PDB file of C-alpha atoms in Angstrom:
ATOM      1  CA  UNK A   9     177.108  92.530  99.726  1.00  0.00           C
ATOM      2  CA  UNK A  10     180.852  93.076 100.064  1.00  0.00           C
ATOM      3  CA  UNK A  11     182.912  96.178 100.811  1.00  0.00           C
ATOM      4  CA  UNK A  12     185.524  95.819  98.058  1.00  0.00           C
ATOM      5  CA  UNK A  13     186.110  94.722  94.471  1.00  0.00           C
ATOM      6  CA  UNK A  14     186.867  91.009  94.429  1.00  0.00           C
ATOM      7  CA  UNK A  15     187.856  88.932  91.387  1.00  0.00           C
ATOM      8  CA  UNK A  16     184.197  88.507  90.351  1.00  0.00           C
ATOM      9  CA  UNK A  17     183.534  92.256  90.466  1.00  0.00           C
ATOM     10  CA  UNK A  18     186.798  92.978  88.653  1.00  0.00           C
ATOM     11  CA  UNK A  19     185.864  90.529  85.875  1.00  0.00           C
ATOM     12  CA  UNK A  20     182.344  91.985  85.606  1.00  0.00           C
ATOM     13  CA  UNK A  21     183.663  95.570  85.366  1.00  0.00           C
ATOM     14  CA  UNK A  22     186.269  94.533  82.765  1.00  0.00           C
ATOM     15  CA  UNK A  23     183.462  93.215  80.533  1.00  0.00           C
ATOM     16  CA  UNK A  24     181.060  96.113  81.012  1.00  0.00           C
ATOM     17  CA  UNK A  25     180.870  98.775  78.277  1.00  0.00           C
ATOM     18  CA  UNK A  26     178.188 100.757  80.120  1.00  0.00           C
ATOM     19  CA  UNK A  27     177.711 102.140  83.612  1.00  0.00           C
ATOM     20  CA  UNK A  28     175.063 104.423  85.086  1.00  0.00           C
ATOM     21  CA  UNK A  29     176.437 106.927  87.610  1.00  0.00           C
ATOM     22  CA  UNK A  30     173.849 108.053  90.163  1.00  0.00           C
ATOM     23  CA  UNK A  31     174.438 111.104  92.351  1.00  0.00           C
ATOM     24  CA  UNK A  32     172.444 113.563  94.435  1.00  0.00           C
ATOM     25  CA  UNK A  33     173.064 117.165  95.392  1.00  0.00           C
ATOM     26  CA  UNK A  34     172.964 118.480  98.968  1.00  0.00           C
ATOM     27  CA  UNK A  35     169.183 118.994  98.677  1.00  0.00           C
ATOM     28  CA  UNK A  36     168.594 115.427  97.494  1.00  0.00           C
ATOM     29  CA  UNK A  37     167.929 116.247  93.840  1.00  0.00           C
ATOM     30  CA  UNK A  38     169.105 113.173  91.953  1.00  0.00           C
ATOM     31  CA  UNK A  39     170.899 112.715  88.661  1.00  0.00           C
ATOM     32  CA  UNK A  40     171.794 109.586  86.721  1.00  0.00           C
ATOM     33  CA  UNK A  41     174.430 109.916  84.030  1.00  0.00           C
ATOM     34  CA  UNK A  42     175.189 107.143  81.520  1.00  0.00           C
ATOM     35  CA  UNK A  43     178.853 106.477  80.750  1.00  0.00           C
ATOM     36  CA  UNK A  44     180.051 104.169  78.002  1.00  0.00           C
ATOM     37  CA  UNK A  45     183.173 102.941  76.295  1.00  0.00           C
ATOM     38  CA  UNK A  46     184.975  99.811  75.247  1.00  0.00           C
ATOM     39  CA  UNK A  47     184.495  96.956  77.734  1.00  0.00           C
ATOM     40  CA  UNK A  48     186.700  97.691  80.715  1.00  0.00           C
ATOM     41  CA  UNK A  49     186.787 101.465  80.153  1.00  0.00           C
ATOM     42  CA  UNK A  50     186.232 101.816  83.914  1.00  0.00           C
ATOM     43  CA  UNK A  51     189.570 101.126  85.557  1.00  0.00           C
ATOM     44  CA  UNK A  52     189.796  99.016  88.701  1.00  0.00           C
ATOM     45  CA  UNK A  53     192.746 100.645  90.467  1.00  0.00           C
ATOM     46  CA  UNK A  54     192.761  98.220  93.397  1.00  0.00           C
ATOM     47  CA  UNK A  55     190.233  96.352  95.523  1.00  0.00           C
ATOM     48  CA  UNK A  56     188.829  99.595  96.933  1.00  0.00           C
ATOM     49  CA  UNK A  57     189.073 102.147  94.095  1.00  0.00           C
ATOM     50  CA  UNK A  58     187.646 102.649  90.607  1.00  0.00           C
ATOM     51  CA  UNK A  59     188.233 105.383  88.032  1.00  0.00           C
ATOM     52  CA  UNK A  60     185.706 106.386  85.384  1.00  0.00           C
ATOM     53  CA  UNK A  61     186.904 108.588  82.498  1.00  0.00           C
ATOM     54  CA  UNK A  62     184.621 111.550  81.848  1.00  0.00           C
ATOM     55  CA  UNK A  63     184.123 111.441  78.076  1.00  0.00           C
ATOM     56  CA  UNK A  64     182.332 114.241  76.212  1.00  0.00           C
ATOM     57  CA  UNK A  65     178.598 114.078  76.745  1.00  0.00           C
ATOM     58  CA  UNK A  66     175.634 116.395  76.714  1.00  0.00           C
ATOM     59  CA  UNK A  67     177.612 119.173  78.395  1.00  0.00           C
ATOM     60  CA  UNK A  68     175.497 118.966  81.538  1.00  0.00           C
ATOM     61  CA  UNK A  69     177.598 118.700  84.668  1.00  0.00           C
ATOM     62  CA  UNK A  70     175.002 117.745  87.260  1.00  0.00           C
ATOM     63  CA  UNK A  71     176.765 114.542  88.310  1.00  0.00           C
ATOM     64  CA  UNK A  72     180.131 116.288  88.512  1.00  0.00           C
ATOM     65  CA  UNK A  73     178.666 119.124  90.598  1.00  0.00           C
ATOM     66  CA  UNK A  74     176.901 116.612  92.832  1.00  0.00           C
ATOM     67  CA  UNK A  75     180.098 114.634  93.415  1.00  0.00           C
ATOM     68  CA  UNK A  76     181.987 117.832  94.225  1.00  0.00           C
ATOM     69  CA  UNK A  77     179.249 118.806  96.703  1.00  0.00           C
ATOM     70  CA  UNK A  78     178.469 115.477  98.387  1.00  0.00           C
ATOM     71  CA  UNK A  79     181.333 113.123  97.593  1.00  0.00           C
ATOM     72  CA  UNK A  80     178.968 110.188  96.902  1.00  0.00           C
ATOM     73  CA  UNK A  81     178.016 108.056  93.894  1.00  0.00           C
ATOM     74  CA  UNK A  82     176.199 104.847  93.064  1.00  0.00           C
ATOM     75  CA  UNK A  83     177.151 102.815  90.000  1.00  0.00           C
ATOM     76  CA  UNK A  84     175.182 100.253  88.001  1.00  0.00           C
ATOM     77  CA  UNK A  85     177.346  98.216  85.605  1.00  0.00           C
ATOM     78  CA  UNK A  86     175.611  96.534  82.664  1.00  0.00           C
ATOM     79  CA  UNK A  87     176.888  93.835  80.309  1.00  0.00           C
ATOM     80  CA  UNK A  88     174.757  93.494  77.143  1.00  0.00           C
ATOM     81  CA  UNK A  89     172.823  90.238  77.144  1.00  0.00           C
ATOM     82  CA  UNK A  90     173.381  89.564  80.856  1.00  0.00           C
ATOM     83  CA  UNK A  91     170.327  90.256  82.965  1.00  0.00           C
ATOM     84  CA  UNK A  92     172.140  90.591  86.296  1.00  0.00           C
ATOM     85  CA  UNK A  93     173.915  93.893  86.992  1.00  0.00           C
ATOM     86  CA  UNK A  94     176.706  94.895  89.348  1.00  0.00           C
ATOM     87  CA  UNK A  95     176.009  97.690  91.810  1.00  0.00           C
ATOM     88  CA  UNK A  96     178.763  99.661  93.508  1.00  0.00           C
ATOM     89  CA  UNK A  97     178.218 102.459  96.026  1.00  0.00           C
ATOM     90  CA  UNK A  98     180.758 104.622  97.743  1.00  0.00           C
ATOM     91  CA  UNK A  99     182.603 107.841  98.262  1.00  0.00           C
ATOM     92  CA  UNK A 100     183.387 109.721  95.078  1.00  0.00           C
ATOM     93  CA  UNK A 101     185.728 112.456  93.958  1.00  0.00           C
ATOM     94  CA  UNK A 102     186.835 114.224  90.808  1.00  0.00           C
ATOM     95  CA  UNK A 103     190.443 114.053  89.686  1.00  0.00           C
ATOM     96  CA  UNK A 104     192.704 115.600  87.073  1.00  0.00           C
ATOM     97  CA  UNK A 105     195.720 113.518  88.085  1.00  0.00           C
ATOM     98  CA  UNK A 106     197.773 113.322  84.846  1.00  0.00           C
ATOM     99  CA  UNK A 107     199.102 109.814  85.526  1.00  0.00           C
ATOM    100  CA  UNK A 108     195.598 108.457  86.132  1.00  0.00           C
ATOM    101  CA  UNK A 109     194.141 110.261  83.110  1.00  0.00           C
ATOM    102  CA  UNK A 110     196.949 108.855  80.929  1.00  0.00           C
ATOM    103  CA  UNK A 111     196.173 105.353  82.223  1.00  0.00           C
ATOM    104  CA  UNK A 112     192.496 105.812  81.292  1.00  0.00           C
ATOM    105  CA  UNK A 113     193.284 107.015  77.762  1.00  0.00           C
ATOM    106  CA  UNK A 114     193.912 103.665  76.100  1.00  0.00           C
ATOM    107  CA  UNK A 115     194.588 104.486  72.456  1.00  0.00           C
ATOM    108  CA  UNK A 116     192.890 107.882  72.673  1.00  0.00           C
ATOM    109  CA  UNK A 117     193.917 111.201  74.149  1.00  0.00           C
ATOM    110  CA  UNK A 118     193.569 111.283  77.937  1.00  0.00           C
ATOM    111  CA  UNK A 119     190.246 112.535  79.290  1.00  0.00           C
ATOM    112  CA  UNK A 120     190.290 115.925  80.976  1.00  0.00           C
ATOM    113  CA  UNK A 121     188.679 114.562  84.138  1.00  0.00           C
ATOM    114  CA  UNK A 122     187.879 111.289  85.873  1.00  0.00           C
ATOM    115  CA  UNK A 123     185.481 110.231  88.587  1.00  0.00           C
ATOM    116  CA  UNK A 124     187.088 108.269  91.387  1.00  0.00           C
ATOM    117  CA  UNK A 125     184.980 105.939  93.510  1.00  0.00           C
ATOM    118  CA  UNK A 126     186.084 104.411  96.800  1.00  0.00           C
ATOM    119  CA  UNK A 127     184.038 101.232  97.126  1.00  0.00           C
ATOM    120  CA  UNK A 128     181.911 100.831 100.259  1.00  0.00           C
ATOM    121  CA  UNK A 129     179.400  98.324  98.843  1.00  0.00           C
ATOM    122  CA  UNK A 130     179.528  96.008  95.846  1.00  0.00           C
ATOM    123  CA  UNK A 131     176.932  93.418  94.984  1.00  0.00           C
ATOM    124  CA  UNK A 132     175.345  91.542  92.125  1.00  0.00           C
ATOM    125  CA  UNK A 133     171.776  92.683  91.553  1.00  0.00           C
ATOM    126  CA  UNK A 134     169.168  90.109  90.556  1.00  0.00           C
ATOM    127  CA  UNK A 135     167.730  89.941  87.032  1.00  0.00           C
ATOM    128  CA  UNK A 136     164.039  90.437  87.843  1.00  0.00           C
ATOM    129  CA  UNK A 137     163.771  93.955  86.340  1.00  0.00           C
ATOM    130  CA  UNK A 138     165.517  92.865  83.129  1.00  0.00           C
ATOM    131  CA  UNK A 139     163.350  89.744  82.899  1.00  0.00           C
ATOM    132  CA  UNK A 140     160.163  91.763  83.418  1.00  0.00           C
ATOM    133  CA  UNK A 141     161.216  94.423  80.900  1.00  0.00           C
ATOM    134  CA  UNK A 142     162.365  92.062  78.155  1.00  0.00           C
ATOM    135  CA  UNK A 143     165.208  94.504  77.541  1.00  0.00           C
ATOM    136  CA  UNK A 144     167.456  91.889  75.921  1.00  0.00           C
ATOM    137  CA  UNK A 145     164.614  90.303  73.883  1.00  0.00           C
ATOM    138  CA  UNK A 146     164.233  92.369  70.669  1.00  0.00           C
ATOM    139  CA  UNK A 147     161.027  90.513  69.824  1.00  0.00           C
ATOM    140  CA  UNK A 148     159.454  91.998  72.955  1.00  0.00           C
ATOM    141  CA  UNK A 149     160.528  95.582  72.297  1.00  0.00           C
ATOM    142  CA  UNK A 150     157.676  98.112  71.987  1.00  0.00           C
ATOM    143  CA  UNK A 151     156.981  99.724  68.651  1.00  0.00           C
ATOM    144  CA  UNK A 152     158.502 103.150  68.048  1.00  0.00           C
ATOM    145  CA  UNK A 153     155.705 104.098  65.647  1.00  0.00           C
ATOM    146  CA  UNK A 154     154.290 107.489  66.558  1.00  0.00           C
ATOM    147  CA  UNK A 155     157.143 108.371  68.937  1.00  0.00           C
ATOM    148  CA  UNK A 156     158.550 111.807  68.162  1.00  0.00           C
ATOM    149  CA  UNK A 157     162.093 111.801  66.808  1.00  0.00           C
ATOM    150  CA  UNK A 158     164.659 112.778  69.458  1.00  0.00           C
ATOM    151  CA  UNK A 159     165.648 115.783  67.308  1.00  0.00           C
ATOM    152  CA  UNK A 160     162.073 117.052  67.492  1.00  0.00           C
ATOM    153  CA  UNK A 161     161.940 116.554  71.246  1.00  0.00           C
ATOM    154  CA  UNK A 162     165.205 118.519  71.682  1.00  0.00           C
ATOM    155  CA  UNK A 163     163.909 121.244  69.357  1.00  0.00           C
ATOM    156  CA  UNK A 164     160.666 121.559  71.281  1.00  0.00           C
ATOM    157  CA  UNK A 165     162.217 121.332  74.773  1.00  0.00           C
ATOM    158  CA  UNK A 166     164.832 123.975  73.946  1.00  0.00           C
ATOM    159  CA  UNK A 167     162.382 126.144  71.933  1.00  0.00           C
ATOM    160  CA  UNK A 168     164.864 126.227  69.053  1.00  0.00           C
ATOM    161  CA  UNK A 169     164.138 128.292  65.990  1.00  0.00           C
ATOM    162  CA  UNK A 170     165.318 125.433  63.762  1.00  0.00           C
ATOM    163  CA  UNK A 171     163.631 122.678  61.820  1.00  0.00           C
ATOM    164  CA  UNK A 172     163.742 119.138  63.152  1.00  0.00           C
ATOM    165  CA  UNK A 173     165.930 118.287  60.133  1.00  0.00           C
ATOM    166  CA  UNK A 174     168.402 121.051  61.109  1.00  0.00           C
ATOM    167  CA  UNK A 175     168.544 119.778  64.694  1.00  0.00           C
ATOM    168  CA  UNK A 176     169.100 116.228  63.434  1.00  0.00           C
ATOM    169  CA  UNK A 177     171.998 117.462  61.272  1.00  0.00           C
ATOM    170  CA  UNK A 178     173.578 119.078  64.344  1.00  0.00           C
ATOM    171  CA  UNK A 179     173.092 115.889  66.361  1.00  0.00           C
ATOM    172  CA  UNK A 180     174.572 113.753  63.572  1.00  0.00           C
ATOM    173  CA  UNK A 181     177.598 116.055  63.346  1.00  0.00           C
ATOM    174  CA  UNK A 182     178.066 115.948  67.124  1.00  0.00           C
ATOM    175  CA  UNK A 183     177.839 112.129  67.188  1.00  0.00           C
ATOM    176  CA  UNK A 184     180.305 111.888  64.292  1.00  0.00           C
ATOM    177  CA  UNK A 185     182.888 114.246  65.807  1.00  0.00           C
ATOM    178  CA  UNK A 186     182.500 114.284  69.587  1.00  0.00           C
ATOM    179  CA  UNK A 187     182.201 110.751  70.922  1.00  0.00           C
ATOM    180  CA  UNK A 188     185.729 110.758  72.311  1.00  0.00           C
ATOM    181  CA  UNK A 189     187.922 113.402  73.858  1.00  0.00           C
ATOM    182  CA  UNK A 190     190.366 113.430  70.937  1.00  0.00           C
TER     183      UNK A 190
END
């Protein structure tokens, strides 16, 4: 375990298109929010600081509220096909700094907000969970037969007066038009 981002961590983060952001509120209620983008979408600002663009998501702001309240976050970086993960824990903040948001934009419009993380711990996590789960072995994946469609689950959980087909159309439209902050 190290207390900064070294060249190995920097390389890992630059290749990762997916990070899980874990937070907790002042009462200890936890939230884990997935964040994704092109590999390297999380910016390593220096050996102590990271910036994560806040792209449009499910419109729930639990992680953002938790960071504002506690100033803490844990990150789990994943690279598809690699069973080891990179964990980073530290102090966190929210920022609307225009220069930073512009730097995070790439070829898109700048995000409206970013999560800053000051690294206190960084370490490679062993592959045992991925090996046990077979996550990267499609032949070992469980069957989805009989699993309710996500649109039906959303319809039922939100008690919507819509058909599953109508909910799926809304989801498809949202995925087609709201993946980025453009």
